[in-house]
Coordinates of C-alpha atoms in Angstrom, one line a residue:
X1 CA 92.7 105.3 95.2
X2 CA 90.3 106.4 98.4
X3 CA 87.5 108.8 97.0
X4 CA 88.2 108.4 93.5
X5 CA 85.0 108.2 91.3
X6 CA 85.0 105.9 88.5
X7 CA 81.3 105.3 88.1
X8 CA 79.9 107.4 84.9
X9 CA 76.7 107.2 86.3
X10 CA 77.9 109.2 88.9
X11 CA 79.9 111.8 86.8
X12 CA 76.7 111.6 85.0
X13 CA 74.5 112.6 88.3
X14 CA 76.5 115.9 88.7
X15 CA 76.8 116.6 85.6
X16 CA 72.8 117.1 85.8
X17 CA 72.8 118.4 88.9
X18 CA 75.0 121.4 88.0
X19 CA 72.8 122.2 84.8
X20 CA 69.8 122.4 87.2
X21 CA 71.8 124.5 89.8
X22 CA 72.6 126.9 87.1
X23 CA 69.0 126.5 85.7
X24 CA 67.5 127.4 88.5
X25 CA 70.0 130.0 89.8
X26 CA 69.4 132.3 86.4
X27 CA 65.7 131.4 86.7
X28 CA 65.8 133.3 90.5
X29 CA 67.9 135.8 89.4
X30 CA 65.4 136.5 86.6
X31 CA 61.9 136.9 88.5
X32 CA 63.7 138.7 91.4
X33 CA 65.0 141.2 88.5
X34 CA 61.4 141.3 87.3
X35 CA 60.2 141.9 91.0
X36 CA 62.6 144.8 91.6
X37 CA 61.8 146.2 88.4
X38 CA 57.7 146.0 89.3
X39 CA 58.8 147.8 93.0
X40 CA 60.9 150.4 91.6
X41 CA 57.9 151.4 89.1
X42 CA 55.9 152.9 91.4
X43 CA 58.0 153.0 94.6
X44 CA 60.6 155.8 94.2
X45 CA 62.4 156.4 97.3
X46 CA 65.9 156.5 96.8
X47 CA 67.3 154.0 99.1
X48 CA 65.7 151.3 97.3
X49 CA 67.3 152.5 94.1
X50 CA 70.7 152.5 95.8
X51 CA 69.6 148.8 96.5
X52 CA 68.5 148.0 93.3
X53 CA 71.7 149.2 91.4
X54 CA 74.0 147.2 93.9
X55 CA 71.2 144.1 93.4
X56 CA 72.0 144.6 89.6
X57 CA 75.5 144.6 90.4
X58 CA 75.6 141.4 92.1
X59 CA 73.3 139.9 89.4
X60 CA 75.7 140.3 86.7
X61 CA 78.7 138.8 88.6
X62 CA 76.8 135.7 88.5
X63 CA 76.6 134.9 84.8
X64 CA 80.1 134.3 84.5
X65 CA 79.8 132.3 86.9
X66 CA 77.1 130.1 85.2
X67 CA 79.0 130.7 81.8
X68 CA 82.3 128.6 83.7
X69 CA 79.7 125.7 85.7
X70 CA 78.1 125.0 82.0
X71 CA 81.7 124.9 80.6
X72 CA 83.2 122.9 83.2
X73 CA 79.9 121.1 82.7
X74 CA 79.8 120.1 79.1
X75 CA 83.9 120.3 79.0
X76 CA 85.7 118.1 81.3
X77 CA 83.2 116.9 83.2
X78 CA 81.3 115.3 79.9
X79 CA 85.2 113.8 79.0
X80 CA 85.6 112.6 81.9
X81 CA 82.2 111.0 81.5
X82 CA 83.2 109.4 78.4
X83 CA 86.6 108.1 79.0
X84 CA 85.3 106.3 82.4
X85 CA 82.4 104.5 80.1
X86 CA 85.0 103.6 77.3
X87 CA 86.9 102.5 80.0
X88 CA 84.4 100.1 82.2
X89 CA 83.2 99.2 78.7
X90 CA 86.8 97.6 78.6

């Protein structure tokens, strides 16, 4: 079948790609939290509070986001890993 990956090493490859992606996502949204924290300690104009609440919003829609990647990660992805090495191995 065109485009159909049957190399584990490859499955493999995104596989660790996503868990850095997620890594690295949470690790952003974590020091930009901290850095809008550090601002809104001794800036208080209201507009950037407004800002910072719909920030905080936005930060908290992407953990379930990360919560389904490591899932899909470690789920299907890892199977799918396995069953094409069991299957080469053949």
């Amino acid at each position: 079948m065109p485009g159909m990956i049957n190399d584990p090493e490859a499955i493999q490859k995104f596989r660790y790609q996503l868990v850095d992606l997620v890594d690295a996502l949470r690790k952003q949204l974590k020091r930009t939290d901290e850095a809008m924290e550090t601002v809104a300690s001794s800036w208080k104009d209201a507009q950037f509070a407004k800002y910072r609440d719909e920030f905080a919003k936005d930060r908290d829609a992407f953990e379930p986001l990360c919560r389904d990647i490591d899932e899909f990660e470690s789920g299907p992805l890892a199977e799918l890993q396995s069953i094409l090495e069991q299957y080469n191995d053949l």
